[in-house]
Coordinates of C-alpha atoms in Angstrom, one line a residue:
X117 CA 2.5 -24.9 7.6
X118 CA -1.1 -24.6 6.6
X119 CA -1.6 -25.5 2.9
X120 CA -4.7 -24.2 1.2
X121 CA -7.1 -26.8 -0.1
X122 CA -6.9 -25.3 -3.6
X123 CA -3.1 -26.0 -3.6
X124 CA -3.7 -29.4 -2.1
X125 CA -6.1 -30.3 -4.9
X126 CA -3.7 -29.1 -7.5
X127 CA -0.8 -31.1 -5.9
X128 CA -3.0 -34.3 -5.5
X129 CA -4.5 -34.3 -8.9
X130 CA -1.3 -33.2 -10.7
X131 CA 0.6 -36.0 -8.8
X132 CA -2.0 -38.6 -9.8
X133 CA -1.9 -37.3 -13.4
X134 CA 1.9 -37.3 -13.6
X135 CA 2.0 -40.8 -12.1
X136 CA -0.6 -42.0 -14.6
X137 CA 1.4 -40.4 -17.5
X138 CA 4.6 -41.9 -16.1
X139 CA 3.1 -45.4 -15.8
X140 CA 1.5 -45.2 -19.3
X141 CA 4.7 -43.7 -20.8
X142 CA 6.9 -46.4 -19.1
X143 CA 4.5 -49.1 -20.3
X144 CA 4.5 -47.8 -23.8
X145 CA 8.2 -47.4 -23.9
X146 CA 8.8 -50.9 -22.6
X147 CA 6.4 -52.3 -25.1
X148 CA 8.0 -50.4 -27.9
X149 CA 11.4 -51.4 -26.9
X150 CA 10.3 -55.1 -26.5
X151 CA 8.7 -55.0 -29.9
X152 CA 11.7 -53.4 -31.5
X153 CA 14.1 -55.8 -29.9
X154 CA 11.9 -58.7 -31.1
X155 CA 11.8 -57.3 -34.6
X156 CA 15.6 -56.8 -34.6
X157 CA 16.2 -60.3 -33.4
X158 CA 13.9 -61.6 -36.2
X159 CA 15.9 -59.6 -38.7
X160 CA 19.2 -61.0 -37.3
X161 CA 17.7 -64.6 -37.4
X162 CA 16.7 -64.0 -41.0
X163 CA 20.1 -62.7 -42.0
X164 CA 21.8 -65.6 -40.1
X165 CA 19.6 -68.2 -41.7
X166 CA 20.2 -66.6 -45.1
X167 CA 24.0 -66.6 -44.6
X168 CA 23.9 -70.2 -43.3
X169 CA 21.9 -71.3 -46.3
X170 CA 24.4 -69.7 -48.7
X171 CA 27.3 -71.2 -46.9
X172 CA 25.7 -74.7 -47.0
X173 CA 25.1 -74.2 -50.7
X174 CA 28.7 -73.1 -51.2
X175 CA 30.0 -76.2 -49.5
X176 CA 27.6 -78.4 -51.5
X177 CA 28.8 -76.8 -54.7
X178 CA 32.5 -77.4 -53.8
X179 CA 31.7 -81.0 -53.1
X180 CA 30.0 -81.2 -56.5
X181 CA 33.2 -79.6 -58.0
X182 CA 35.2 -82.4 -56.4
X183 CA 33.0 -85.0 -57.9
X184 CA 33.2 -83.4 -61.3
X185 CA 37.0 -83.4 -61.2
X186 CA 37.2 -86.9 -59.8
X187 CA 35.1 -88.3 -62.6
X188 CA 37.0 -86.5 -65.4
X189 CA 39.4 -88.5 -67.5
X190 CA 42.2 -85.9 -67.0
X191 CA 42.3 -86.7 -63.2
X192 CA 42.8 -90.4 -63.9
X193 CA 45.4 -89.6 -66.5
X194 CA 47.3 -87.4 -64.1
X195 CA 47.4 -90.2 -61.4
X196 CA 48.8 -92.5 -64.1
X197 CA 51.4 -90.1 -65.4
X198 CA 52.8 -88.8 -62.0
X199 CA 54.2 -92.2 -61.4
X200 CA 56.8 -91.4 -64.1
X201 CA 58.8 -88.3 -63.2
X202 CA 59.9 -87.9 -66.7
X203 CA 56.4 -86.7 -67.6
X204 CA 56.7 -83.6 -65.4
X205 CA 58.1 -81.5 -68.2
X206 CA 55.5 -82.4 -70.8
X207 CA 52.8 -79.9 -69.7
X208 CA 50.8 -82.6 -68.0
X209 CA 48.5 -80.2 -66.2
X210 CA 47.7 -78.1 -69.2
X211 CA 44.3 -79.6 -69.6
X212 CA 40.7 -79.3 -68.4
X213 CA 41.5 -79.4 -64.7
X214 CA 44.0 -76.7 -65.0
X215 CA 41.6 -74.5 -66.9
X216 CA 38.8 -75.4 -64.4
X217 CA 40.9 -74.4 -61.4
X218 CA 42.1 -71.2 -63.0
X219 CA 38.5 -70.2 -63.8
X220 CA 37.2 -71.2 -60.3
X221 CA 38.6 -69.0 -57.6
X222 CA 37.1 -71.1 -54.8
X223 CA 40.0 -73.5 -54.5
X224 CA 43.5 -72.7 -53.4
X225 CA 45.2 -75.8 -54.6
X226 CA 44.7 -79.4 -55.8
X227 CA 46.8 -82.4 -54.7
X228 CA 47.0 -85.8 -56.4
X229 CA 48.5 -88.6 -54.3
X230 CA 49.8 -91.9 -55.6
X231 CA 49.7 -94.5 -52.8
X232 CA 52.0 -96.8 -54.7
X233 CA 54.8 -94.3 -55.1
X234 CA 55.8 -94.2 -51.4
X235 CA 52.9 -91.7 -50.9
X236 CA 54.8 -89.1 -53.0
X237 CA 52.3 -86.3 -53.6
X238 CA 52.1 -83.8 -56.4
X239 CA 50.0 -80.7 -56.3
X240 CA 48.9 -78.0 -58.8
X241 CA 48.7 -74.6 -57.2
X242 CA 47.8 -71.4 -59.1
X243 CA 48.2 -73.3 -62.4
X244 CA 51.7 -74.5 -61.6
X245 CA 53.0 -78.0 -61.1
X246 CA 54.7 -78.6 -57.7
X247 CA 55.9 -81.7 -55.9
X248 CA 55.0 -82.2 -52.3
X249 CA 55.5 -84.8 -49.6
X250 CA 53.6 -83.1 -46.8
X251 CA 52.9 -85.4 -43.8
X252 CA 49.6 -83.6 -43.1
X253 CA 48.4 -84.5 -46.6
X254 CA 49.5 -88.1 -46.2
X255 CA 47.8 -88.4 -42.8
X256 CA 44.7 -86.9 -44.2
X257 CA 44.3 -89.3 -47.1
X258 CA 44.6 -92.3 -44.7
X259 CA 41.3 -91.2 -43.2
X260 CA 39.4 -91.2 -46.5
X261 CA 36.9 -94.0 -46.9
X262 CA 35.9 -95.4 -50.3
X263 CA 33.1 -93.6 -52.0
X264 CA 33.3 -90.9 -49.3
X265 CA 34.0 -87.2 -49.6
X266 CA 36.2 -86.3 -46.7
X267 CA 35.6 -82.7 -45.5
X268 CA 37.5 -81.2 -42.6
X269 CA 39.3 -78.1 -41.3
X270 CA 42.9 -79.2 -40.4
X271 CA 45.5 -77.3 -38.6
X272 CA 48.8 -76.5 -40.3
X273 CA 51.9 -74.9 -39.1
X274 CA 51.9 -71.6 -37.0
X275 CA 48.2 -71.6 -36.2
X276 CA 47.4 -71.8 -39.9
X277 CA 44.4 -73.7 -41.0
X278 CA 43.2 -75.3 -44.2
X279 CA 39.7 -76.3 -45.3
X280 CA 40.3 -79.6 -47.1
X281 CA 38.1 -81.9 -49.2
X282 CA 39.3 -85.3 -50.3
X283 CA 38.1 -88.5 -52.0
X284 CA 39.4 -91.7 -53.7
X285 CA 39.7 -92.1 -57.5
X286 CA 38.7 -95.3 -59.2
X287 CA 39.1 -96.5 -62.8
X288 CA 36.6 -99.3 -63.6
X289 CA 36.4 -100.1 -59.9
X290 CA 40.2 -100.1 -59.7
X291 CA 41.6 -97.9 -57.0
X292 CA 44.1 -95.4 -58.4
X293 CA 44.8 -92.8 -55.7
X294 CA 43.5 -89.8 -53.9
X295 CA 42.6 -86.3 -54.8
X296 CA 42.6 -83.3 -52.3
X297 CA 41.1 -79.9 -52.8
X298 CA 41.9 -77.0 -50.4
X299 CA 39.0 -74.5 -50.3
X300 CA 39.9 -70.8 -50.3
X301 CA 38.5 -68.9 -47.2
X302 CA 38.0 -65.7 -49.1
X303 CA 34.7 -66.7 -50.9
X304 CA 33.4 -67.8 -47.5
X305 CA 34.4 -64.5 -46.0
X306 CA 32.7 -62.7 -48.9
X307 CA 29.5 -64.6 -48.1
X308 CA 29.6 -63.5 -44.5
X309 CA 30.7 -60.0 -44.9
X310 CA 28.5 -59.1 -47.8
X311 CA 26.1 -56.4 -46.7
X312 CA 23.3 -54.4 -48.3
X313 CA 20.7 -51.9 -47.2
X314 CA 17.8 -54.4 -47.1
X315 CA 19.3 -56.9 -44.6
X316 CA 18.7 -54.7 -41.5
X317 CA 22.3 -54.8 -40.3
X318 CA 22.7 -51.0 -40.5
X319 CA 26.1 -49.4 -39.7
X320 CA 27.1 -51.8 -36.9
X321 CA 25.6 -55.2 -37.9
X322 CA 27.8 -58.1 -39.0
X323 CA 27.7 -61.9 -39.6
X324 CA 30.8 -63.9 -38.9
X325 CA 32.1 -67.4 -38.2
X326 CA 34.0 -68.7 -35.2
X327 CA 35.9 -72.0 -35.0
X328 CA 36.2 -74.4 -32.1
X329 CA 39.4 -72.6 -31.0
X330 CA 37.3 -69.4 -30.6
X331 CA 39.2 -67.7 -33.5
X332 CA 37.3 -65.9 -36.3
X333 CA 36.9 -67.8 -39.6
X334 CA 35.6 -64.7 -41.4
X335 CA 36.5 -61.1 -41.4
X336 CA 35.4 -58.6 -38.7
X337 CA 33.7 -55.4 -39.8
X338 CA 35.6 -53.5 -37.1
X339 CA 39.1 -55.2 -37.0
X340 CA 41.6 -55.8 -39.8
X341 CA 43.3 -59.2 -40.3
X342 CA 40.8 -60.7 -37.9
X343 CA 40.7 -64.2 -39.5
X344 CA 42.6 -66.6 -37.3
X345 CA 43.8 -63.6 -35.2
X346 CA 40.7 -62.3 -33.3
X347 CA 39.5 -64.5 -30.4
X348 CA 35.7 -64.5 -29.8
X349 CA 34.9 -66.2 -26.5
X350 CA 31.5 -64.6 -25.8
X351 CA 28.4 -65.9 -24.2
X352 CA 26.8 -66.5 -27.6
X353 CA 29.8 -68.5 -28.9
X354 CA 30.0 -70.7 -25.8
X355 CA 26.3 -71.4 -25.8
X356 CA 26.3 -72.2 -29.5
X357 CA 29.1 -74.7 -29.1
X358 CA 27.0 -76.4 -26.3
X359 CA 24.3 -76.9 -28.9
X360 CA 22.1 -74.0 -27.7
X361 CA 20.5 -71.9 -30.5
X362 CA 19.2 -68.5 -29.3
X363 CA 19.3 -64.8 -29.3
X364 CA 20.3 -62.5 -26.4
X365 CA 21.7 -59.1 -25.6
X366 CA 25.4 -59.8 -24.8
X367 CA 28.8 -58.2 -25.0
X368 CA 30.6 -59.0 -28.2
X369 CA 34.4 -59.5 -28.7
X370 CA 34.8 -55.7 -28.6
X371 CA 33.1 -55.5 -25.1
X372 CA 30.2 -53.6 -26.6
X373 CA 26.5 -54.5 -25.9
X374 CA 25.0 -56.1 -29.0
X375 CA 21.8 -58.0 -30.0
X376 CA 23.1 -61.4 -31.0
X377 CA 21.6 -64.4 -32.8
X378 CA 23.8 -67.5 -32.7
X379 CA 23.8 -71.1 -33.8
X380 CA 26.2 -74.0 -34.5
X381 CA 26.6 -74.9 -38.1
X382 CA 25.2 -78.4 -39.1
X383 CA 27.8 -78.9 -41.8
X384 CA 29.4 -82.4 -41.2
X385 CA 33.2 -82.1 -40.6
X386 CA 33.1 -78.5 -39.4
X387 CA 32.9 -77.4 -35.8
X388 CA 32.0 -73.8 -36.4
X389 CA 29.3 -71.4 -35.1
X390 CA 27.7 -68.5 -37.0
X391 CA 26.7 -65.3 -35.3
X392 CA 24.6 -62.3 -36.6
X393 CA 24.9 -59.2 -34.4
X394 CA 24.1 -55.5 -34.3
X395 CA 25.1 -52.8 -31.7
X396 CA 22.4 -52.3 -29.0
X397 CA 22.7 -48.5 -29.3
X398 CA 22.0 -48.6 -33.1
X399 CA 19.1 -51.0 -32.6
X400 CA 17.6 -48.7 -29.9
X401 CA 17.7 -45.5 -32.0
X402 CA 14.0 -45.8 -32.8
X403 CA 13.3 -46.5 -29.1
X404 CA 15.2 -43.4 -28.2
X405 CA 13.1 -41.4 -30.6
X406 CA 9.9 -42.9 -29.0
X407 CA 11.3 -42.1 -25.6
X408 CA 11.9 -38.5 -26.5
X409 CA 8.4 -38.2 -28.1
X410 CA 6.8 -39.7 -24.9
X411 CA 8.8 -37.2 -22.8
X412 CA 7.8 -34.2 -24.9
X413 CA 4.2 -35.4 -25.0
X414 CA 4.2 -36.0 -21.2
X415 CA 5.4 -32.4 -20.6
X416 CA 2.7 -31.0 -22.9
X417 CA 0.0 -33.1 -21.3
X418 CA 1.3 -32.2 -17.8
X419 CA 1.2 -28.4 -18.5
X420 CA -2.3 -28.8 -20.0
X421 CA -3.4 -30.8 -16.9
X422 CA -1.9 -28.2 -14.6
X423 CA -4.0 -25.5 -16.2
X424 CA -7.1 -27.6 -16.2
X425 CA -6.6 -28.8 -12.7
X426 CA -6.0 -25.2 -11.5
X427 CA -9.3 -24.1 -13.1
X428 CA -11.2 -27.1 -11.7
X429 CA -9.6 -26.5 -8.3
X430 CA -10.6 -22.8 -8.3
X431 CA -14.2 -23.9 -9.4
X432 CA -14.3 -26.4 -6.5
X433 CA -12.7 -24.2 -3.8
X434 CA -14.4 -20.9 -4.6
X435 CA -17.8 -22.0 -3.0
X436 CA -15.8 -23.7 -0.2
X437 CA -14.1 -20.4 0.6
X438 CA -17.5 -18.7 0.6
X439 CA -18.7 -21.4 3.0
X440 CA -15.7 -20.7 5.2
X441 CA -16.5 -17.0 5.4
X442 CA -20.1 -17.8 6.0
X443 CA -19.2 -20.2 8.9
X444 CA -17.0 -17.5 10.3
X445 CA -19.9 -15.1 10.2
X446 CA -22.1 -17.7 12.0
X447 CA -19.4 -18.1 14.6
X448 CA -19.7 -14.3 15.2
X449 CA -23.5 -14.7 15.6
X450 CA -24.4 -13.3 12.2
X451 CA -27.1 -15.6 10.9
X452 CA -29.3 -15.6 7.8
X453 CA -26.7 -14.5 5.2
X454 CA -27.2 -16.8 2.2
X455 CA -24.4 -17.8 -0.3
X456 CA -25.3 -17.0 -3.9
X457 CA -24.0 -20.0 -5.9
X458 CA -26.0 -22.0 -8.4
X459 CA -24.8 -25.4 -9.6
X460 CA -26.5 -28.7 -10.3
X461 CA -24.1 -30.8 -8.5
X462 CA -23.1 -31.9 -5.0
X463 CA -21.5 -28.5 -4.2
X464 CA -24.7 -26.8 -5.3
X465 CA -26.7 -29.1 -3.0
X466 CA -24.2 -28.4 -0.2
X467 CA -24.6 -24.6 -0.6
X468 CA -28.4 -25.0 -0.7
X469 CA -28.3 -27.1 2.4
X470 CA -26.0 -24.5 4.1
X471 CA -28.4 -21.7 3.2
X472 CA -31.3 -23.7 4.6
X473 CA -29.2 -24.4 7.7
X474 CA -28.2 -20.8 8.4
X475 CA -31.8 -19.7 8.0
X476 CA -32.9 -22.5 10.4
X477 CA -30.1 -21.4 12.8
X478 CA -31.3 -17.9 12.6
X479 CA -34.8 -19.0 13.4
X480 CA -33.6 -21.3 16.1
X481 CA -31.4 -18.6 17.6
X482 CA -34.3 -16.3 17.8
X483 CA -36.5 -18.9 19.4
X484 CA -33.7 -19.8 21.9
X485 CA -33.3 -16.1 22.7
X486 CA -37.1 -15.9 23.2
X487 CA -37.1 -19.1 25.4
X488 CA -34.1 -17.8 27.3
X489 CA -36.0 -14.6 27.9
X490 CA -39.0 -16.5 29.1
X491 CA -36.8 -18.7 31.3
X492 CA -35.0 -15.7 32.7
X493 CA -38.3 -14.0 33.3
X494 CA -39.6 -17.1 35.0
X495 CA -36.6 -17.4 37.2
X496 CA -36.8 -13.7 38.1
X497 CA -40.5 -13.9 38.7
X498 CA -40.0 -17.1 40.8
X499 CA -37.4 -15.3 42.8
X500 CA -39.7 -12.3 43.3
X501 CA -42.6 -14.6 44.3
X502 CA -40.3 -16.5 46.7
X503 CA -39.2 -13.1 48.1
X504 CA -42.8 -12.0 48.4
X505 CA -43.8 -15.3 50.0
X506 CA -40.9 -15.1 52.4
X507 CA -41.7 -11.4 53.1
X508 CA -45.3 -12.3 53.8
X509 CA -44.3 -15.1 56.1
X510 CA -41.9 -12.9 58.0
X511 CA -44.4 -10.0 58.1
X512 CA -47.5 -11.9 58.8
X513 CA -46.0 -14.6 61.1
X514 CA -42.6 -13.9 62.5
X515 CA -42.9 -10.1 62.7
X516 CA -46.3 -10.4 64.5
X517 CA -44.8 -12.8 67.1
X518 CA -41.8 -10.6 67.7
X519 CA -44.1 -7.5 68.0
X520 CA -46.3 -9.4 70.5
X521 CA -43.2 -10.5 72.5
X522 CA -42.1 -6.8 72.6
X523 CA -45.6 -5.7 73.8
X524 CA -45.7 -8.4 76.4
X525 CA -42.3 -7.6 77.8
X526 CA -43.1 -3.8 77.9
X527 CA -46.4 -4.6 79.7
X528 CA -44.6 -7.0 82.2
X529 CA -42.2 -4.2 83.3
X530 CA -45.3 -2.3 84.8
X531 CA -46.8 -5.3 86.5
X532 CA -46.0 -7.1 89.8
X533 CA -46.7 -10.4 91.4
X534 CA -48.8 -13.0 89.7
X535 CA -49.9 -10.7 86.9
X536 CA -46.2 -10.3 86.0
X537 CA -45.5 -14.0 86.0
X538 CA -48.5 -14.6 83.8
X539 CA -47.2 -12.1 81.2
X540 CA -43.8 -13.7 81.3
X541 CA -45.3 -17.1 80.8
X542 CA -47.2 -15.8 77.8
X543 CA -44.0 -14.3 76.5
X544 CA -42.3 -17.6 76.9
X545 CA -45.0 -19.3 74.8
X546 CA -44.7 -16.6 72.2
X547 CA -40.9 -17.3 72.0
X548 CA -41.7 -21.0 71.4
X549 CA -44.1 -20.0 68.6
X550 CA -41.5 -17.7 67.1
X551 CA -38.9 -20.5 67.1
X552 CA -41.4 -22.8 65.4
X553 CA -42.2 -20.2 62.8
X554 CA -38.5 -19.7 62.1
X555 CA -38.0 -23.4 61.7
X556 CA -40.9 -23.6 59.2
X557 CA -39.5 -20.8 57.2
X558 CA -36.1 -22.5 57.2
X559 CA -37.6 -25.8 56.1
X560 CA -39.4 -24.1 53.3
X561 CA -36.1 -22.7 52.1
X562 CA -34.0 -25.8 52.6
X563 CA -35.4 -28.7 54.7
X564 CA -32.6 -30.0 56.9
X565 CA -34.1 -33.5 56.7
X566 CA -33.2 -33.6 53.0
X567 CA -29.5 -33.2 53.6
X568 CA -29.5 -35.3 56.7
X569 CA -31.8 -38.2 55.8
X570 CA -32.2 -38.1 52.1
X571 CA -34.8 -37.5 49.4
X572 CA -37.3 -40.2 50.4
X573 CA -37.5 -39.1 54.0
X574 CA -37.8 -35.5 53.0
X575 CA -40.8 -36.3 50.7
X576 CA -42.4 -38.4 53.3
X577 CA -42.1 -35.5 55.8
X578 CA -43.6 -33.2 53.2
X579 CA -46.5 -35.6 52.7
X580 CA -47.1 -35.9 56.4
X581 CA -47.2 -32.1 56.8
X582 CA -49.6 -31.6 53.9
X583 CA -51.9 -34.4 55.1
X584 CA -51.9 -32.9 58.7
X585 CA -52.3 -29.2 57.8
X586 CA -54.4 -29.3 54.7
X587 CA -57.5 -31.0 53.2
X588 CA -55.3 -32.3 50.3
X589 CA -54.4 -36.0 50.5
X590 CA -50.7 -36.5 49.6
X591 CA -49.8 -40.1 48.6
X592 CA -46.1 -41.0 48.1
X593 CA -44.9 -44.3 46.6
X594 CA -41.1 -45.1 46.7
X595 CA -39.9 -48.0 44.5
X596 CA -36.2 -47.3 44.8
X597 CA -34.4 -50.0 46.8
X598 CA -31.1 -48.3 47.3
X599 CA -31.0 -44.6 47.5
X600 CA -27.9 -43.5 45.5
X601 CA -29.0 -40.0 44.4
X602 CA -26.5 -37.2 44.7
X603 CA -27.1 -34.0 46.5
X604 CA -27.9 -32.0 43.4
X605 CA -30.3 -34.6 42.1
X606 CA -32.1 -34.8 45.5
X607 CA -32.5 -31.0 45.7
X608 CA -33.8 -30.7 42.1
X609 CA -36.3 -33.5 42.4
X610 CA -37.5 -32.2 45.8
X611 CA -38.0 -28.7 44.3
X612 CA -39.9 -30.1 41.3
X613 CA -42.3 -31.9 43.7
X614 CA -42.6 -28.7 45.8
X615 CA -43.4 -26.7 42.6
X616 CA -46.0 -29.2 41.4
X617 CA -47.5 -29.3 44.9
X618 CA -47.7 -25.5 45.1
X619 CA -49.4 -25.4 41.7
X620 CA -51.9 -28.0 42.8
X621 CA -52.7 -26.2 46.0
X622 CA -53.1 -22.8 44.4
X623 CA -54.8 -23.7 41.1
X624 CA -56.0 -27.3 40.8
X625 CA -58.7 -27.4 43.6
X626 CA -57.7 -31.1 43.9
X627 CA -58.4 -33.6 46.7
X628 CA -55.6 -36.1 45.9
X629 CA -52.0 -35.5 45.1
X630 CA -49.8 -38.6 44.2
X631 CA -46.0 -38.9 43.7
X632 CA -44.3 -42.1 42.4
X633 CA -40.5 -42.5 42.5
X634 CA -38.9 -45.5 40.8
X635 CA -35.7 -46.6 39.0
X636 CA -35.7 -48.3 35.6
X637 CA -32.9 -48.8 33.0
X638 CA -30.5 -46.7 34.9
X639 CA -33.0 -43.8 35.0
X640 CA -35.0 -42.1 37.8
X641 CA -38.7 -42.1 36.9
X642 CA -40.8 -39.5 38.7
X643 CA -44.6 -39.3 38.1
X644 CA -46.8 -36.6 39.7
X645 CA -50.6 -36.9 39.4
X646 CA -53.5 -34.7 40.8
X647 CA -57.2 -35.0 40.3
X648 CA -57.8 -31.3 40.0
X649 CA -59.5 -29.1 37.4
X650 CA -56.6 -29.4 34.9
X651 CA -55.9 -26.9 32.1
X652 CA -55.4 -26.6 28.4
X653 CA -51.7 -27.2 27.8
X654 CA -51.9 -25.8 24.3
X655 CA -52.9 -22.5 25.7
X656 CA -49.6 -20.8 26.6
X657 CA -51.3 -18.4 29.0
X658 CA -52.1 -21.4 31.2
X659 CA -48.4 -22.5 31.4
X660 CA -47.1 -20.4 34.3
X661 CA -43.7 -20.0 35.9
X662 CA -44.1 -23.2 37.9
X663 CA -44.1 -25.5 34.8
X664 CA -41.3 -23.5 33.3
X665 CA -39.2 -23.9 36.5
X666 CA -39.8 -27.6 36.5
X667 CA -38.8 -27.9 32.8
X668 CA -35.7 -25.9 33.4
X669 CA -34.6 -28.1 36.3
X670 CA -35.2 -31.3 34.3
X671 CA -33.2 -29.8 31.4
X672 CA -30.3 -29.0 33.7
X673 CA -30.4 -32.7 34.7
X674 CA -30.4 -33.8 31.0
X675 CA -33.7 -35.4 31.6
X676 CA -37.0 -35.6 29.7
X677 CA -40.2 -33.7 30.8
X678 CA -43.7 -34.6 29.6
X679 CA -47.1 -33.2 30.8
X680 CA -50.6 -34.6 30.2
X681 CA -53.3 -32.1 31.0
X682 CA -56.9 -31.6 29.9
X683 CA -59.5 -29.3 31.3
X684 CA -61.5 -31.1 33.9
X685 CA -59.2 -34.2 33.9
X686 CA -56.4 -33.2 36.2
X687 CA -52.7 -33.2 35.5
X688 CA -50.1 -35.9 35.0
X689 CA -46.4 -35.1 34.9
X690 CA -43.8 -37.7 33.7
X691 CA -40.1 -37.1 34.3
X692 CA -37.1 -39.3 33.3
X693 CA -33.7 -38.4 34.6
X694 CA -30.5 -40.4 33.7
X695 CA -28.3 -41.5 36.6

C-alpha cells in the first residue's frame, strides 16, 4: 500500500517525539522514584536511630536504677533481715525500695537472694512480699561477677521470657547477697510503637524489635498479641543477625513489600535486631502522582506535537506535491510551467532550481526538435541526392550502354557476313562495359570488398580507385594491428570517409586527401585531412548535409566528432569511437 509522504512525515516525527517523551518521562519517573526511595530510607534510618538511642538510654537508666537500689541502706537491711523468717510479718518492705518500685513502672519485680540461706530467695512483686526458690533465678545469680551488672534476656517456662538485671551487694566490702530486677517489656514496647506525624512513618510505618528466636519483642502495628507470638524471619532480620546493617525493599512478616531499614542492637547481653519499615505502596504514593502527571503531560504534549507536525508536514509536502504535478506535466511534454512558491530555505532553492530546469528543458527540447528537423532534413536531402546520383549514373551510364546495345542488335539483324560479325563484336564489348558500370554502381552502394575483406582493404581499394581515376592524391595510414571492428562500425566508418571524400572532391579543390586509422585506449581514432580551400565553420550556411551526416553517424556510435576548418587552410576532422 502506497503511503503518502505527508503521512510518513507525521508518523516518523510523531514516533520520534513520542519516543523522546517516553524516554524523558521514564528517566524522570525513575529519578523521582529513586529520590523518593532514598529519602524514605533516610527517614526510616533516622527513626530507627532515634528509637535505638531511646532504647539504649532506657537500658542505661534501668542500670542506674539498679545501682541506686543496690547502694541504698534499705537493700542491705532487707538482705540482713530475710535470713530470719520471723521478720516477714513486720512490714519489712514498707520502705524506700517499695515506694520506688511502686512509683517506677519500668520494673516488674525485685528479688533478693541470700547465698547463705541455702539460696532461698525472696521477691517483692507489685508491692507485695513473696517467697521464691526459682531455679532460674538461682542459676542466674551464679553468673554474676563482682562489681558487674549482669543484663540478659532469659527464657522461662512455656516460651516466656524475662529481661533480667542483676548485681552483687556489698557492705563495707563484705559480700551480702544478690539483687535481681526484672524489666517490664511494656515501656520498651511503648518506645518502639510510639508514633507521631513528624517521623514520616505514615499509616503503615512501624518500628519493632525481634529476638534471636525470630519472635517479636515489641508490638506489631497490624497484629494483636504479637509479642513472643509473631515470628519474623525476613531477609532484613536474617541479615541483621549476620551483622549486616542496611536498607532494602523486602517482604515483611505479612508478606507485603516494604522499605526496610535494619540493624542489630549493640546493647551487651541482648541479641536483638531493630527494624523500621513502611509499606512500599504508601511510600510510592508521591511517585504515582508524578507518574500520572507525566502521563497527562505526555498526552498533552503529544497532541500538541501532532498538530504542529501535521502543519509542518503540510508546509513541507505542499511544494513537493506541486513538484510532483509539474514533473507529471513534463513527462507529458508540457515544459515551461513555473511553480509559484517563495521561501528562503532549501525547498525554495529546490523550487527555483526546478523552475530553471524546466525552462532549460523547454529550451533544450526546442533546440533538439530543431536539430532533429535539421537531421531529418539532412537525411532526406542525402537520400534525395543519393537517388539523384544513382539516377544520373543509371541514366548517363547504364541506360546509354543498354540503348547502344539495343541499337547495335537492331542494326545487326539487317546486316550479313563480316559486317554483322563486327556489330556483334561491338555489342559484346558494350555488354562488358555495361557489366562494369553495374559493378561500379553496386560498389558505390555497398562495396562487396567491405563485407568480404574488411574495412582496411575497402579503404585501400577506395584510395587506389581515387588515385587512378582522379587528380586527387589519397593517402591511407592504418595503425590497427588486429582488425576487430564489427560490421556496423565498419560500414559507418567507411561511409564517413566516403562523405568526407565527396565533400573534398566537390568543394575543397584539394590536391591531397589523407586518412589515418588507429586504436588507442580502447577507442578507434579516425583523422581525415585535406589541403583544400577550407571554410568558416562558424558560418552555418557552410555546414552542409555531408558534415551533418558524419556527425549523426558518430553520435549513433557514441563517439566524439571535432572539425578544424579555416578559410584557405583546409579541413581536419578528428573522430573518436569507443570499442
